Coordinates of C-alpha atoms and ligand atoms in Angstrom, one line a residue:
X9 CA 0.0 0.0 0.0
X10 CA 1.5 3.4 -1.3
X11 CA 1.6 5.3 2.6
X12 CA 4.4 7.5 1.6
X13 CA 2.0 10.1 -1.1
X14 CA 2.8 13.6 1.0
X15 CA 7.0 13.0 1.3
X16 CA 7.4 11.1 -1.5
X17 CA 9.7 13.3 -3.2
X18 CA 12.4 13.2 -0.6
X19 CA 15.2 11.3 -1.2
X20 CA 17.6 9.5 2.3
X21 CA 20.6 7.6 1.8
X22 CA 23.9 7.1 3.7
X23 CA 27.7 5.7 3.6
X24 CA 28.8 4.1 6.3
X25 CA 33.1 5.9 6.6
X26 CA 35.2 3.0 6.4
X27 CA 37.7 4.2 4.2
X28 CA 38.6 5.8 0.6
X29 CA 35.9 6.1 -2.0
X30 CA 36.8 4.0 -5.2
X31 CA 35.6 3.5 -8.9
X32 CA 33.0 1.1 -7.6
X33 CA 31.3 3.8 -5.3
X34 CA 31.3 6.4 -7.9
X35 CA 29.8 4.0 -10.5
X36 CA 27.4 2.1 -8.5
X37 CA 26.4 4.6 -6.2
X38 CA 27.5 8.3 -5.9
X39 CA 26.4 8.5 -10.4
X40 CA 22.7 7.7 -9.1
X41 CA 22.5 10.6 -6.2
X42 CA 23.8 13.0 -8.2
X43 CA 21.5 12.0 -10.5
X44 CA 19.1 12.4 -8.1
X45 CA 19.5 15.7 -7.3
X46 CA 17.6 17.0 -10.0
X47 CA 14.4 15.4 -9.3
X48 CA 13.8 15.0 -5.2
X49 CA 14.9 17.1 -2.6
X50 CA 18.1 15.2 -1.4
X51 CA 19.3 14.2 2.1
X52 CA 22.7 12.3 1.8
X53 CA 24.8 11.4 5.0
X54 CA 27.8 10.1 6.5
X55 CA 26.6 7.0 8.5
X56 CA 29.6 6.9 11.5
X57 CA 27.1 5.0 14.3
X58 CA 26.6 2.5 11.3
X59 CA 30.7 2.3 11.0
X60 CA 30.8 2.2 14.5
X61 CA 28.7 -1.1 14.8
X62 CA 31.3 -3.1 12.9
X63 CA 34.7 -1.2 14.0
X64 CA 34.5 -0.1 17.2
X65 CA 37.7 -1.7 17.9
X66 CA 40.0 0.7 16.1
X67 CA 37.5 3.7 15.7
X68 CA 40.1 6.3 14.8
X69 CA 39.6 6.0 11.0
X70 CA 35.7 7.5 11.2
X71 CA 36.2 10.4 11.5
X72 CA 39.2 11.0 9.3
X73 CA 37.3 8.7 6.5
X74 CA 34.1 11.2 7.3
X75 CA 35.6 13.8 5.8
X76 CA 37.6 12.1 3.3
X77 CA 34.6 10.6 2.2
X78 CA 32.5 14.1 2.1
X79 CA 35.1 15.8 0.3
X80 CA 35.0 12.6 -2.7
X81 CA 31.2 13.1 -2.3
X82 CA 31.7 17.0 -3.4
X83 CA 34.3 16.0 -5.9
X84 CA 32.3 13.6 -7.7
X85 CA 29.3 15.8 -8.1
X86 CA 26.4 16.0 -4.8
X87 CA 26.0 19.1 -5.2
X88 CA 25.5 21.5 -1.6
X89 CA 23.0 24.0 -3.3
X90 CA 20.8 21.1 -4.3
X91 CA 21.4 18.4 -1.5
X92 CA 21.5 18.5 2.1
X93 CA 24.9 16.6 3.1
X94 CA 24.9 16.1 7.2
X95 CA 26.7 13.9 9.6
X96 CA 24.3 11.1 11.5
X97 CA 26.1 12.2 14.7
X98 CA 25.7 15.0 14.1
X99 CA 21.4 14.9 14.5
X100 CA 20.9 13.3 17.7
X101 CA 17.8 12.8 17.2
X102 CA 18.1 9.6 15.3
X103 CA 19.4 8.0 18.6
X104 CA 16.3 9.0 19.8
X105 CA 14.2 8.0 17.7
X106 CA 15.9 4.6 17.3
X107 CA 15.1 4.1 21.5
X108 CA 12.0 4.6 20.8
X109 CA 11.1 2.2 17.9
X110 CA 13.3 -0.2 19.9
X111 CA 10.2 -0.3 22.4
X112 CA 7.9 -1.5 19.5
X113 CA 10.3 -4.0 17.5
X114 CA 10.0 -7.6 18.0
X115 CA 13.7 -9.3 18.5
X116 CA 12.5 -11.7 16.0
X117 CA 12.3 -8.9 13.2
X118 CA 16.1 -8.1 14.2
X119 CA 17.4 -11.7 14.2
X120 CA 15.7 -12.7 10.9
X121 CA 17.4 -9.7 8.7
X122 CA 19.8 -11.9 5.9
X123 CA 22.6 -9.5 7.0
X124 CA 22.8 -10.6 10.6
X125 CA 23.7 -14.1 9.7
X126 CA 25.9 -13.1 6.8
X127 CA 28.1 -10.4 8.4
X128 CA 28.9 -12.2 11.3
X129 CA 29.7 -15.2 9.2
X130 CA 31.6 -13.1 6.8
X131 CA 33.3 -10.8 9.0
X132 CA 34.6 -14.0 11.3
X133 CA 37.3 -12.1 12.6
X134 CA 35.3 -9.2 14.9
X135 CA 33.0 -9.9 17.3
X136 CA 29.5 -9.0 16.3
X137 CA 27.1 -10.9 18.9
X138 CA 26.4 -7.0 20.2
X139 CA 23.6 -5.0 20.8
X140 CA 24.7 -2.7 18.5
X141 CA 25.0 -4.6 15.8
X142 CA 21.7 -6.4 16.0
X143 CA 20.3 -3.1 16.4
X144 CA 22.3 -2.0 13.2
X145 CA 18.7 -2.1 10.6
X146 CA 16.5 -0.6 13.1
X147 CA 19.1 2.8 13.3
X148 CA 18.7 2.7 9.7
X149 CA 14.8 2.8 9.9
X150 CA 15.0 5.6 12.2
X151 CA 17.7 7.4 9.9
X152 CA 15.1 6.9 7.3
X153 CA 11.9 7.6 8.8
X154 CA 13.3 10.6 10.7
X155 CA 13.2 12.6 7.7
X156 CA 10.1 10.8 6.1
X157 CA 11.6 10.0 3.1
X158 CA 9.9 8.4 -0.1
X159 CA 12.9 6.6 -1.6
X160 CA 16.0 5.1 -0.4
X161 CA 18.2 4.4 -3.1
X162 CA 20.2 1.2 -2.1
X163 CA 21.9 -1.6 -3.2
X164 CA 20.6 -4.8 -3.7
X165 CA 21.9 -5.7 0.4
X166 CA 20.0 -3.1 1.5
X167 CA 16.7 -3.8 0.4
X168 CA 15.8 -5.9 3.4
X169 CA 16.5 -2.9 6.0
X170 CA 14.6 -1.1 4.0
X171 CA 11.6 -3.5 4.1
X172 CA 12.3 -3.7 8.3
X173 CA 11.5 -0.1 8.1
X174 CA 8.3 -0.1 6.3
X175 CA 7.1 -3.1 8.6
X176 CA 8.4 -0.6 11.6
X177 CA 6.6 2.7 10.5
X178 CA 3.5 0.2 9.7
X179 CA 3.3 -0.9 13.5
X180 CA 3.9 2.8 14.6
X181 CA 1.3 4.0 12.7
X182 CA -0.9 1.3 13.9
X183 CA -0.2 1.9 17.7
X184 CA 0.0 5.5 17.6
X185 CA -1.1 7.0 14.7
X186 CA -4.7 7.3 16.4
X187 CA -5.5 10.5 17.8
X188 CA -8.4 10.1 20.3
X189 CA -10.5 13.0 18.1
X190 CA -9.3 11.3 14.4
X191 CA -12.8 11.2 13.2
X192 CA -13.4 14.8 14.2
X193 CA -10.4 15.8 12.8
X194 CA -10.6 13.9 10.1
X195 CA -14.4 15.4 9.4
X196 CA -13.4 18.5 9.9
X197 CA -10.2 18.2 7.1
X198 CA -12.8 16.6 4.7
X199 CA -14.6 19.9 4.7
X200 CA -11.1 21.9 3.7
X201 CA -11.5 19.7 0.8
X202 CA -14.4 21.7 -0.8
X203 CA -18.1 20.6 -1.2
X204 CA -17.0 18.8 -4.6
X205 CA -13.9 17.2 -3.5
X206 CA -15.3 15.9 -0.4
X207 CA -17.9 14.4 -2.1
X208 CA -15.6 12.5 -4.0
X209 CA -13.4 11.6 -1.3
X210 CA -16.3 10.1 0.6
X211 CA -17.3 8.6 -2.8
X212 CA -14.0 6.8 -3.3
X213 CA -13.5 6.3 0.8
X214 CA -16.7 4.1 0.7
X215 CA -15.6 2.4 -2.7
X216 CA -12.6 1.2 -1.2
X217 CA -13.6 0.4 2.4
X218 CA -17.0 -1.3 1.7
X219 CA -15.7 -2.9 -1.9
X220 CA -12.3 -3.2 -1.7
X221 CA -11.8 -1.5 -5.0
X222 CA -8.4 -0.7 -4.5
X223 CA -8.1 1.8 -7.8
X224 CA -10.4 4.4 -5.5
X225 CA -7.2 4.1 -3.4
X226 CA -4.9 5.7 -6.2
X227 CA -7.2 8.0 -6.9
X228 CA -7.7 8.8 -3.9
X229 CA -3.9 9.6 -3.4
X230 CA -4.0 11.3 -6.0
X231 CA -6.8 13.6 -5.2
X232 CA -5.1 14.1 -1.7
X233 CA -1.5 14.8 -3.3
X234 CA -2.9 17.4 -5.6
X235 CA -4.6 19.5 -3.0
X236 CA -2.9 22.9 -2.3
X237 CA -5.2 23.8 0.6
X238 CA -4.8 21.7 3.3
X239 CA -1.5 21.1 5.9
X240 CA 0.2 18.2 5.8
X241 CA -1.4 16.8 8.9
X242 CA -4.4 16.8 7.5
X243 CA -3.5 15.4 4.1
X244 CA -1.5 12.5 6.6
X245 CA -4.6 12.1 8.7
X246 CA -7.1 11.8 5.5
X247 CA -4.9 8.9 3.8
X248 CA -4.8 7.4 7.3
X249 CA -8.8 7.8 7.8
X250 CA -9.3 6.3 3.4
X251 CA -7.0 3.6 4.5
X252 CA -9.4 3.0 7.2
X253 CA -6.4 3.4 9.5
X254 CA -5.0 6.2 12.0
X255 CA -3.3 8.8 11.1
X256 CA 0.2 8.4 9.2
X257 CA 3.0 9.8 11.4
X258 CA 5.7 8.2 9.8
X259 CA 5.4 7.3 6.0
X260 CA 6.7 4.0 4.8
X261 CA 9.6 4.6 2.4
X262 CA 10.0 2.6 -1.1
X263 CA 13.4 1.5 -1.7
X264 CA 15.1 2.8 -5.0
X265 CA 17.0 0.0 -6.6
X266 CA 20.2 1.3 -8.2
X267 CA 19.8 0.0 -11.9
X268 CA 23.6 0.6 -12.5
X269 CA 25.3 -2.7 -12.7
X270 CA 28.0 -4.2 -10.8
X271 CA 31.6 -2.2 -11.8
X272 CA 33.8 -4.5 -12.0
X273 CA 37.1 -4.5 -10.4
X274 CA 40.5 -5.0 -11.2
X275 CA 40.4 -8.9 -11.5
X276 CA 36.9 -9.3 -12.7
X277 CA 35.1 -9.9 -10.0
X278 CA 32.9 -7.0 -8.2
X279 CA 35.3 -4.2 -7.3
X280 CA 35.4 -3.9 -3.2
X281 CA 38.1 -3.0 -0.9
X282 CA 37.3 -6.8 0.6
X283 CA 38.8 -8.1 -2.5
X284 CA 41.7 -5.7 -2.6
X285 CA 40.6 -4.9 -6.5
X286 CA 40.1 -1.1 -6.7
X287 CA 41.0 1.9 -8.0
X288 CA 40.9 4.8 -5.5
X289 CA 39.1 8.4 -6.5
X290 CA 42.1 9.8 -5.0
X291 CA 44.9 7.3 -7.0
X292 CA 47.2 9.1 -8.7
X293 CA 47.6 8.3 -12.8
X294 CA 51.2 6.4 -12.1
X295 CA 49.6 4.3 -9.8
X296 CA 46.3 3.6 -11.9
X297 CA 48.8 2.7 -15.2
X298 CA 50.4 0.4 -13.0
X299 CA 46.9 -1.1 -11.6
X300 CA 45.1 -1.3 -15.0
X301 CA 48.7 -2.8 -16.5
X302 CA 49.2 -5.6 -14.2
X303 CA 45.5 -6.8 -14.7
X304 CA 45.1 -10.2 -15.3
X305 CA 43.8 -11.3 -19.0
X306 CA 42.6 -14.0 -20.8
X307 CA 44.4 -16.6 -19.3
X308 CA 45.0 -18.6 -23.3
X309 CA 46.5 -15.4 -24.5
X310 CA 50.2 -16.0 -23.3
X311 CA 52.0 -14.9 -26.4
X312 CA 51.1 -11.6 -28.3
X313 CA 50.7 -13.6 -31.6
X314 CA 47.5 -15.9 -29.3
X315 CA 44.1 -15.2 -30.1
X316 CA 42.2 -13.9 -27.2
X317 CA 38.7 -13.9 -26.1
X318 CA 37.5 -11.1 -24.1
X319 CA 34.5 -13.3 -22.6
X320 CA 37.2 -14.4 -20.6
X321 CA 39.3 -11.3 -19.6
X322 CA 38.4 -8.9 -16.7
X323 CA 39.6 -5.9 -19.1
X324 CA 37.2 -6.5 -21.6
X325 CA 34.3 -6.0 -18.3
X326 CA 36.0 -2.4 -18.1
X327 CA 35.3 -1.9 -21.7
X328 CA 31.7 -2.7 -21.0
X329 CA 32.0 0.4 -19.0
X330 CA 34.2 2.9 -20.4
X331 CA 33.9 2.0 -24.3
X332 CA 31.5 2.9 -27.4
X333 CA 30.0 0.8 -29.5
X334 CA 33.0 1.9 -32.4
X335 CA 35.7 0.4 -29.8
X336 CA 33.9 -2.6 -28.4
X337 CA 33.6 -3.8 -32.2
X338 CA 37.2 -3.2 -32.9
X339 CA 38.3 -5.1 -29.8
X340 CA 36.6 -7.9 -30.0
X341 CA 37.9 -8.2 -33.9
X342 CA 41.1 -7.4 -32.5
X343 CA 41.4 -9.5 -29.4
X344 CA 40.0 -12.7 -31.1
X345 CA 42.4 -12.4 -34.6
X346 CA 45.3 -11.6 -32.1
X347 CA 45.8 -8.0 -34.3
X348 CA 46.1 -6.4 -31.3
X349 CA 48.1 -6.5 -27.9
X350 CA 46.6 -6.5 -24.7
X351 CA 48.6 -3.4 -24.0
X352 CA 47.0 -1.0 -26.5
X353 CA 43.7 -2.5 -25.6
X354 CA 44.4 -1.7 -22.1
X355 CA 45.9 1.7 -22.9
X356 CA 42.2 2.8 -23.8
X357 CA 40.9 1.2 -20.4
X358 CA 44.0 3.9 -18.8
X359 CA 43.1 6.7 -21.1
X360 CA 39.2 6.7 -19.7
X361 CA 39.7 6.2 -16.1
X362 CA 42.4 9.1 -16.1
X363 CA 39.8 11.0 -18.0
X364 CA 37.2 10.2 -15.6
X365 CA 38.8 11.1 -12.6
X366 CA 41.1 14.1 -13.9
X367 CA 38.2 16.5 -12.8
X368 CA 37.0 14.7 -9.5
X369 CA 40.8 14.9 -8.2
X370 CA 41.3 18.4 -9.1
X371 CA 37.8 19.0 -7.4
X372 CA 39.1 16.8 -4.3
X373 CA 42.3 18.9 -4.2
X374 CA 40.3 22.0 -3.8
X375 CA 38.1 21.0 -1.2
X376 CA 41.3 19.3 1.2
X377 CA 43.1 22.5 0.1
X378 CA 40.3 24.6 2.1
X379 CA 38.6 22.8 4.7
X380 CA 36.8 25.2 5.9
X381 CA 34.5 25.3 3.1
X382 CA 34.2 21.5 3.2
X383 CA 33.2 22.3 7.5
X384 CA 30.4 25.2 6.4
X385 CA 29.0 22.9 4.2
X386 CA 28.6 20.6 6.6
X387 CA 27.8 22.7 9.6
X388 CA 24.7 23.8 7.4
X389 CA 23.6 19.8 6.1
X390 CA 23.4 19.1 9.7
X391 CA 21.3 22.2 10.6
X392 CA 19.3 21.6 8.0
X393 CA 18.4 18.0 8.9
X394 CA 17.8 18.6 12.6
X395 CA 15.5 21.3 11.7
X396 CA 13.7 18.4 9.9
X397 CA 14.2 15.9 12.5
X398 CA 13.3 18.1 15.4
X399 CA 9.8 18.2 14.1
X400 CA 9.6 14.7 13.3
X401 CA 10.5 13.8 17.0
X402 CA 8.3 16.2 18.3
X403 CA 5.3 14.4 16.4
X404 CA 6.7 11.0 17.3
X405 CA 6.7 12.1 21.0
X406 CA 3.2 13.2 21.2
X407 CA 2.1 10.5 19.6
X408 CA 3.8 8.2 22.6
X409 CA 2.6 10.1 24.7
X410 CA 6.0 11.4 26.0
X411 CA 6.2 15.0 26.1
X412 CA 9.5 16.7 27.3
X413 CA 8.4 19.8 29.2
Ligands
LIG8 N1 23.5 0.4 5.8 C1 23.9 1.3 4.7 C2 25.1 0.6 3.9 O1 25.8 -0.1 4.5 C3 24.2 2.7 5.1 C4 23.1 3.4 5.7 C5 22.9 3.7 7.0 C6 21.9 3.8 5.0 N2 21.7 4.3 7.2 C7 21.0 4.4 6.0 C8 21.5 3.7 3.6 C9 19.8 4.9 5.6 C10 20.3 4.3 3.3 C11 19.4 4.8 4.3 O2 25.2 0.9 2.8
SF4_9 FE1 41.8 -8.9 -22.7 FE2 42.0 -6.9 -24.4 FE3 44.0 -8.7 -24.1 FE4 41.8 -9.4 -25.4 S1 43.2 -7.9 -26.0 S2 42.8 -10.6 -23.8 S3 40.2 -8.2 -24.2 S4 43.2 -7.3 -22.6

């Protein structure tokens, strides 16, 4: 059920800090929120709690990898006039709001995330039977529902917290989102509709609730969505009272599947820092020569005068990347008659990365060069999002009954 009509153009989505930014980051992730940025209003963070739940043993490289990571961030393209860039330690308030949706979360939602199992299998070497770590999706829902986004964009790994958080806002809604005077309120918001519109909205209310047509739903939404003259509460509180529900207080988001696929790394298989196959934002061209040089090829191809075949080379997945049509062709021709060496059809693979990253370093420069500017930009992301996530937690208070003063 589409809960999320009123803040559906607001975009969440964090990084946890754990070290340099590489290709695969700026291909798989940072192209789609720049992206982004031109459609939804943006909040993009550094997630240091999150880093925290997996290193707290040698915590000294969050905050360096913070900034690091802000400044490659800027370099690459989020763009400060058009996004709001903020530091989750920075908003206390999602601590807050994660105690509270700790009181409503069944262990059992926590224990049956995929990630629980899998992390602590993969990452043998830490101790993660903590609190914190178990805890680690439910901070993520309240990082999310704090600011009431629509869509998380995500990788495919991430889809599951962001399911946990729709399930979360669901029960929230359920157990609080009833004001003891809804129906008035509601009654009296369906007269800020307009005699026509409320007619219609009682039309499609009783369409869906006594037929269970569920296309008076979407229109429904729609009618709400398009109405300039009433607050948000009320537009919350009259999808809540169509739904035959409570009020929505905190929207269930949609998760925003990155279509980009997979960049590949230096020895074919997904480029990570766990596999020890990337190129850095930050490497300088010597060292990204070398890299791209030493890359393994089609393993038949031992002699220049060997046919090769790409299918089984790692530099012809780059070439799916970086290349033209024009150039794929001629490589493949190339490759498979043995006309050409693996070094000139690496040399292309060099030329584009350098090309790529020639601006995004010079832009990285700039902002370690002054990092003051890098700090104001920050000091106002995280104004910006607590003025959000004050109000959220002021209506998520009220709502559990636990007022402050
Ligand atoms: N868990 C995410 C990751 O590892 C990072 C993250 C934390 C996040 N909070 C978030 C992503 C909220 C999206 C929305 O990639
Ligand atoms: Fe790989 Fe290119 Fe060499 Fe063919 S020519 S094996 S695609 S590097």
């Amino acid at each position: 059920m589409n809960t999320s009509v009123s803040h559906n153009q607001r975009v969440l989505s964090g990084m946890r800090p754990t070290g340099l930014l590489h290709l695969g980051h700026y291909h798989g992730v940072l192209k789609n929120w720049i992206e982004l940025q031109h459609s939804y209003e943006c909040f993009f963070f550094v997630a240091d709690w999150h880093a925290l739940t997996t290193h707290y043993e040698n915590p000294s490289i969050i905050a360096q990898s913070s900034i690091d990571m802000v400044v490659d961030w800027l370099a690459a393209g989020v763009n400060p006039g058009s996004s709001t860039i903020f530091i989750q330690s920075r908003v206390p308030e999602h601590a807050e709001l994660y105690t509270l949706l700790s009181m409503i979360t069944p262990l059992g939602w926590l224990e049956r995330v995929p990630s629980y199992k899998d992390q602590q299998d993969k990452l043998k070497d830490r101790d993660l039977s903590t609190f914190g770590f178990l805890g680690y999706p439910l901070l993520q829902s309240a990082d999310i529902l704090i600011y009431k986004a629509g869509h998380v964009p995500v990788g495919e790994d991430q889809v599951a917290h962001v399911e946990l958080t729709r399930e979360v806002a669901r029960r929230f809604n359920h157990l609080y989102g009833k004001e003891i005077d809804f129906e008035d309120k509601a009654q009296v918001a369906i007269k800020k509709l307009g005699k026509k519109n409320a007619k219609i909205y009682n039309d499609l209310k009783k369409r869906y609730q006594e037929q269970g047509d569920g296309g008076a739903l979407s229109v429904g939404y729609a009618l709400l969505s398009s109405q300039q003259n009433i607050s948000l509460g009320d537009k919350e509180r009259l999808i809540g009272y169509l739904e035959g529900g409570g009020r929505i207080i905190l929207p269930e988001p949609q998760s925003l599947l990155t279509a980009s696929s997979k960049m590949p790394g230096l020895d074919g298989q997904k480029m990570s820092k766990s596999y020890n196959n990337t190129i850095a934002l930050r490497e300088s061209p010597i060292q990204i020569e070398k890299k791209v040089k030493t890359m393994p090829t089609d393993p038949a191809r031992i002699r220049r005068t060997d046919a090769g075949n790409p299918q089984k080379c790692p530099v012809w997945q780059l070439h799916q990347v970086y290349s033209g049509e024009d150039l794929k062709n001629a490589i493949i021709d190339g490759c498979t008659t043995a006309a050409i060496g693996c070094v000139d059809c690496k040399q292309h693979i060099i030329d584009a990365i350098l090309t790529e990253l020639k601006p995004i370093q010079r832009r990285a420069k700039d902002y370690q060069d002054d990092r003051s500017t890098v700090e104001s930009i920050l000091n106002a992301g995280c104004e910006a999002a607590r003025d959000v996530a004050r109000d959220t937690m002021e209506e998520v208070r009220k709502a559990m009954g636990i007022t402050l003063r």
